[in-house]
Amino acid sequence: MARPGSGTRIRAALELLGRPFRKNDDLFRRFFEEAPIALACVSMGGRFEALNRRFTTEIGYSLAELPDVEAWWKAAYPDPDYRRSVSAAWQAAVEAAEATGAEVEAGEYRVRRRDGSDGYYLIGARIVEGRLLATLVDVSKLRQVEDESRRNEVRFMTLFEEAPLPLAIFTREGKALRYNRRFVSLLGYSMEDFGSTTSIWDRAYPDPAAKKEVEDRWREAARPGGRPFEAFESRLFTAGGEELVAIISTVTFQDGLLVSLLDITERKKAEMALAESLERYRALSETTASGIWQVTLDAMTAYANPALAKLLDVDSVEALEGRNCFDLFAPESVQKARAGFESRLRGISSSYEAVMLTSKGEKRFVLLSGAPMYGVDGKVTGTIASVVDITERKRAEAALNESLTLYRTLAETAPMGIWLIGADDLTIYANPAMRSFVGYGPDEDLAGLHYELFFAPECRERVRYEHGKRARGLYSTYEAAVIDRQERRRDVLVAGAPLLGDDGSVTGTIVSLVDITELKHAEALLRRGEERLRSLVSILQSKADSGQAFIEMALAEVLELTDSAYGYIYLYDEERREFTLNSWSHDVMPACRVADPQKAYALDSTGIWGEAVRQRKPIVVNDFSAANPLKKGYPAGHVELRRFMTVPVFSGDRVVAVVGAANKAEPYDEADVLQVSLLMDGVWKGLARREAEEALKSLNAELERKVEERTADLASANLELQVANVGLGHAMEELREAQDKVIVSEKLAALGRLMAGIAHELNTPLAAIAASARFEVKALGDGLDALALSASRLSAGELGLLARARSQVVVPARPVTAEPGSERLLRREAADSLAAAGVPDADCIAEDLVELGLAELAAELAPAFAGPRREDFLALLRGVIGSYRAARVSEDAVDKAVRVVSALRTYARSGEDEEVTRIRLAPEIRGLLDLYYNQTKRGIELVLGMDEGLEIAGRREALNRIWFNLLNNAIQACGGSGRVEISAHFEGKDLLVSIADSGPGIPESIRGRIFEPFFTTKPAGQGTGLGLDIARRLAREHGGDISFESSPGRTVFTVRLPQPDATNLPRREG
Amino acid sequence: MNPDKAILLVDDEAIILLAMRRELRSELGPSFRYEIATSAEEGLAVIDELAADGVRVVLVISDWLMPGMKGDEFVVRVRGIHPDVRTVMVSGQIDEDQLDKLKASGALDSFFLKPWDPVRLVSECRRLLAEA
């Protein structure tokens, strides 16, 4: 049992132990205790006397536990069979030792330690002074090692044989010692083949170069001190001629070499396949739309495909390589990325959403699916991930979320109730408005509550019916009522719609609720208003015979409108401040057993119901029994009042009545007051209108009567008018006749005027002649003697003066008349001269002188007038000079008369007798100009400006008259010098003949009159005033006209004469 | 002698004025001034001038048909200004209606046709002057 070597050591230990023991107990004891091996002291009887510390420490048992060897054997050798053999062996050993005196032979025993573990101990002993000193040396490890070693060897050989690797053990020389199964099966060479390495090399490496390499390596490894060759890849051939690729390696083994072959043929194939697939993978990765991203263990980008580069807006994949992968994430995703990366390193694949940043810093939402990449060693070498851009999807999701948020916000803030009910009829969600509808607080939830719960009992059936429609996918809207937690009732408008799932099935209901309580209230008010209106209409349209009946009807309506039990209407007189009862509801009076139902009340004596007048506004008392400062109580027997309302009725500013209503079941409210006020207002107006209508009716009747009367009058008047009309008709006819006559008489009148003019013109010179003749007759008749006598009396000087006077006056060319204005002046001068000369009656004489045309000689003749014979002188002057002058006057007058008659002749002469001929104008005019020869001598230039050959068609005499008259005017206008030009030219079909003079022109004031008959600017006796009139008349007879233009220095008269086309007129030469 | 009364003769024909003046002067004598005017407007001016000189026109003899203001208008005006002036119209023709109207208006005292009868004219003047 003992192993070689170990016994020596124990013996040594025991030796050592024995020596001190004999000499010193204490020392021994201490030594015993402190010894590095487990020691036990056992009596020969088998009692344990001592255990050293080591014993207790290593093996665990204490002395108390091991009273004797029996206990030891039991504890240390739990297996009964083993115990028996061990104890037997020990016993024998001890006995042997006792007998021989040698030590107890050590044996190796398997000991159960105190802690339950087993250990191998070499247990020996020496008998020392009757005790047994036992040593226990732990040889567990040693044993283990030895066992291990043995086992290793076995194991090795097993391994060798069973190794999955082809193995062989060769001597350094190359002789095969052992080979394993695989080796043979792989290479196919047998042991015999192995006999000579050379033959193997030859067969395995037909290629000389390869063979040489292997041989070199072998030689190196086989050399003493040489290194075994490290693994190298080699191609070789099996016995069967197949090519192998193997990794050959050697390791020194004992004195030989252990050669291993790793067949990597498959691997190589796999590698190539892998390379191919890598290539395919690369191609795929290059072209796929998803990003592919390989990251190394230190988080650097090993590879990124083009799709990833595009996603991150990077020019090339190279730009991403080597970048820290976390840099590519947005800050908010880095944490996630790191976590993902960590997972990868631990071999976990996962997917997560993250945000990456492009090269421009834009965010991209991605779905990153990462997996660890393993190396051949099975360890994680990095990660590979696919990166899918989900930005769009995220955007859509965000939009959806936003709208969801929006809807949610809407639902939360909507003023109407929004209520989601599940298919199970339970509330899923109720918005705040809904919650408050049903009296819940904002924090209380309605979820899970049955929808029927909230509705008023009376409408639950309706609600149930409507709700049932949802399951059939129908919408509906209806009115209902909700009772809230505070027992308040609210009218609501419910609109329900089904909620549909994706598959189209009904998954629940969405309901919106609108509070229509107010609306309903308003509707009620409206209805009441309508009622009132109806009342009013019925009152106004009623066939009430009188105003009183009207009012009574109104009262009945008031009671109905306000649901009152009793009512009355008092009329009020503002001036007298007095009420008179007008009407009362039939119930009041019988029930009203007031002692003296007065019919008139003074305002001051009234209680609360008079207040409406005092305050001029409605009074409402809903609790009459309560103390009220206004009420004066009511007399006994009066009907008991519980509620009371009194309303004043106004007409304009005055209160005309008071309406009272009492004992409405409900309290009177604003609406009642309003209704009554409006009704009564309407009634009163209606009343007023009725009165007005009555008045109008009677007025109408009156009017009709008057109209009838008037109509009769008109009829008779009409008749008269018709008669008058007939008369008028006659009168019209007469008028027309008269008109015609007038026209005729107009012409006659014109003629008459002309005649009058002529008569006047002739009578004037005739009168002058007559007067002159009379004078002459007188002077030269009877007065002749006196004249002779006077002449004889005159002195020579006076006679001389007489002669002088005669010579002054008797000048043939000297005009007889002078300007009256200058006459007065002359007279004054003459009077002055005579007076200065001392002539008496100078004024008188001066007048005479003026009359005789001798005013200028006044001074010369003065002496004769101053002398004694002035009477004679004067008589002679008058007689002689006066006669001469009278005769001259006659002469002039006759001339004038002649001219007038001749002009008349011309005027009267009808140009129609004369025939129309063609005349050459130039010679005619020249002929006329010759008549003015004298004038031209004096200094007037006469110019003819027309074609010699110009011909004019017309009546010669008449035309000559025209030229003559115009020429006359023109020459006279020039005075003593000037220029007169006669020209003619055609204008279209008309011949225009112009006579222009350089005279002073025709003044504005008379321009309109120059064509007037007898109008002349010439001094008396020198013109008839008919010239232009005649000329124009003659021109008009030719179908033409005369016009003129005048300005100082140039006056042009133009005669327009239309010329006929015909040239077959006879020519007139003259 | 400086008469303060004047007889005014108005006619647009100067020869008439001369003839008439000679006749009247020789018959009615120098106790009157004899003034002449060739238009009604001039006549009115003369009346004012004489009035300024303190001479009163007592008789006006006027033609009817004259340029400018006609005799009838003249006579009415004169009578309007000097109500006691005697007015006589002498004319070459008459319009019966107009004459009647004028006479009815009272503005005209007498009317004579040209050529006038000197005896009648003078006696009429005498009569009128006596009234003035």
Short mmCIF file of C-alpha atoms in Angstrom, two decimals, chain A residues 575-723:
data_model
loop_
_atom_site.label_atom_id
_atom_site.label_comp_id
_atom_site.label_asym_id
_atom_site.label_seq_id
_atom_site.Cartn_x
_atom_site.Cartn_y
_atom_site.Cartn_z
CA GLU A 575 -106.33 112.86 -12.09
CA ARG A 576 -108.72 111.74 -9.41
CA ARG A 577 -106.28 109.11 -8.10
CA GLU A 578 -109.12 106.68 -7.94
CA PHE A 579 -109.71 103.07 -8.83
CA THR A 580 -112.99 101.78 -10.11
CA LEU A 581 -113.58 98.08 -10.34
CA ASN A 582 -114.17 97.19 -13.88
CA SER A 583 -114.31 93.46 -14.01
CA TRP A 584 -113.56 90.53 -11.87
CA SER A 585 -113.29 86.84 -12.44
CA HIS A 586 -116.49 85.13 -11.58
CA ASP A 587 -114.94 83.24 -8.74
CA VAL A 588 -113.84 86.27 -6.82
CA MET A 589 -117.08 87.89 -6.06
CA PRO A 590 -119.03 84.93 -4.73
CA ALA A 591 -116.05 83.82 -2.73
CA CYS A 592 -115.35 87.31 -1.76
CA ARG A 593 -117.63 87.94 1.07
CA VAL A 594 -116.23 91.32 1.90
CA ALA A 595 -118.75 93.34 3.83
CA ASP A 596 -118.78 96.21 1.45
CA PRO A 597 -117.46 95.28 -1.94
CA GLN A 598 -116.61 98.86 -2.86
CA LYS A 599 -116.56 99.68 -6.44
CA ALA A 600 -114.33 102.71 -6.16
CA TYR A 601 -111.18 103.08 -4.13
CA ALA A 602 -108.99 106.05 -3.54
CA LEU A 603 -105.37 105.30 -4.25
CA ASP A 604 -104.24 106.11 -0.74
CA SER A 605 -106.62 103.68 0.82
CA THR A 606 -105.35 100.78 -1.17
CA GLY A 607 -102.97 98.21 0.11
CA ILE A 608 -100.45 96.23 -1.77
CA TRP A 609 -102.41 96.17 -4.97
CA GLY A 610 -102.35 99.93 -5.19
CA GLU A 611 -98.60 99.81 -4.93
CA ALA A 612 -98.35 98.96 -8.58
CA VAL A 613 -99.67 102.44 -9.32
CA ARG A 614 -97.71 104.22 -6.62
CA GLN A 615 -94.49 102.64 -7.78
CA ARG A 616 -95.62 102.52 -11.40
CA LYS A 617 -94.31 99.00 -11.83
CA PRO A 618 -95.52 95.44 -11.32
CA ILE A 619 -95.56 93.97 -7.84
CA VAL A 620 -95.25 90.26 -7.18
CA VAL A 621 -95.83 88.64 -3.82
CA ASN A 622 -95.42 84.91 -3.76
CA ASP A 623 -95.92 84.44 -0.07
CA PHE A 624 -98.73 86.65 0.97
CA SER A 625 -98.87 85.38 4.51
CA ALA A 626 -95.35 86.63 5.10
CA ALA A 627 -95.04 90.05 6.60
CA ASN A 628 -94.73 92.67 3.91
CA PRO A 629 -94.51 96.38 4.65
CA LEU A 630 -96.67 97.16 1.67
CA LYS A 631 -99.71 95.11 2.38
CA LYS A 632 -102.50 96.40 4.48
CA GLY A 633 -104.08 93.08 5.00
CA TYR A 634 -107.40 92.36 3.49
CA PRO A 635 -110.85 92.78 4.91
CA ALA A 636 -112.51 89.85 6.47
CA GLY A 637 -114.46 87.76 4.10
CA HIS A 638 -112.09 88.55 1.25
CA VAL A 639 -110.88 85.48 -0.52
CA GLU A 640 -107.67 84.22 1.01
CA LEU A 641 -104.65 85.16 -1.01
CA ARG A 642 -101.58 82.99 -1.12
CA ARG A 643 -99.81 84.37 -4.15
CA PHE A 644 -100.46 87.68 -5.74
CA MET A 645 -99.39 89.73 -8.76
CA THR A 646 -100.46 93.21 -9.76
CA VAL A 647 -99.48 94.89 -12.99
CA PRO A 648 -100.13 98.50 -14.03
CA VAL A 649 -101.41 99.17 -17.55
CA PHE A 650 -100.04 102.29 -19.24
CA SER A 651 -101.47 104.31 -22.03
CA GLY A 652 -98.60 106.59 -22.99
CA ASP A 653 -97.36 107.93 -19.65
CA ARG A 654 -100.56 107.50 -17.73
CA VAL A 655 -101.65 104.52 -15.71
CA VAL A 656 -105.09 103.66 -16.99
CA ALA A 657 -105.71 100.37 -15.27
CA VAL A 658 -104.38 97.78 -12.90
CA VAL A 659 -104.57 94.05 -13.51
CA GLY A 660 -104.39 91.69 -10.58
CA ALA A 661 -104.05 87.91 -10.55
CA ALA A 662 -103.83 85.65 -7.53
CA ASN A 663 -103.26 82.19 -6.25
CA LYS A 664 -101.26 80.64 -9.01
CA ALA A 665 -100.16 77.17 -7.90
CA GLU A 666 -96.54 77.86 -8.79
CA PRO A 667 -94.81 81.10 -7.81
CA TYR A 668 -95.35 84.03 -10.14
CA ASP A 669 -92.25 84.78 -12.14
CA GLU A 670 -90.84 87.36 -14.52
CA ALA A 671 -92.44 85.57 -17.40
CA ASP A 672 -95.91 85.96 -15.92
CA VAL A 673 -95.40 89.66 -15.33
CA LEU A 674 -94.13 90.08 -18.83
CA GLN A 675 -96.99 88.11 -20.34
CA VAL A 676 -99.61 90.10 -18.52
CA SER A 677 -97.97 93.45 -19.25
CA LEU A 678 -97.70 92.68 -22.89
CA LEU A 679 -101.18 91.26 -23.10
CA MET A 680 -102.76 94.24 -21.40
CA ASP A 681 -100.71 96.63 -23.46
CA GLY A 682 -102.00 94.91 -26.54
CA VAL A 683 -105.52 94.84 -25.23
CA TRP A 684 -105.48 98.52 -24.40
CA LYS A 685 -104.15 99.39 -27.77
CA GLY A 686 -106.76 97.12 -29.27
CA LEU A 687 -109.39 98.94 -27.30
CA ALA A 688 -108.13 102.28 -28.51
CA ARG A 689 -108.10 100.97 -32.00
CA ARG A 690 -111.67 99.75 -31.73
CA GLU A 691 -112.76 103.21 -30.72
CA ALA A 692 -110.80 104.68 -33.57
CA GLU A 693 -112.41 102.19 -35.93
CA GLU A 694 -115.87 103.18 -34.75
CA ALA A 695 -115.08 106.82 -35.30
CA LEU A 696 -113.66 106.02 -38.68
CA LYS A 697 -116.77 104.07 -39.68
CA SER A 698 -119.07 106.95 -38.92
CA LEU A 699 -116.71 109.31 -40.70
CA ASN A 700 -116.69 107.06 -43.70
CA ALA A 701 -120.46 107.01 -43.84
CA GLU A 702 -120.52 110.79 -43.74
CA LEU A 703 -117.93 110.95 -46.46
CA GLU A 704 -119.85 108.64 -48.73
CA ARG A 705 -122.94 110.75 -48.42
CA LYS A 706 -120.98 113.87 -49.35
CA VAL A 707 -119.40 112.07 -52.26
CA GLU A 708 -122.80 111.16 -53.62
CA GLU A 709 -123.91 114.75 -53.43
CA ARG A 710 -120.80 115.92 -55.15
CA THR A 711 -121.10 113.33 -57.86
CA ALA A 712 -124.52 114.65 -58.74
CA ASP A 713 -123.10 118.15 -58.97
CA LEU A 714 -120.29 116.99 -61.11
CA ALA A 715 -122.66 115.23 -63.46
CA SER A 716 -124.53 118.39 -64.16
CA ALA A 717 -121.34 120.39 -64.45
CA ASN A 718 -120.05 117.88 -66.89
CA LEU A 719 -123.04 118.37 -69.07
CA GLU A 720 -122.46 122.08 -69.16
CA LEU A 721 -118.85 121.48 -70.00
CA GLN A 722 -119.82 119.38 -72.94
CA VAL A 723 -122.02 122.12 -74.22
#
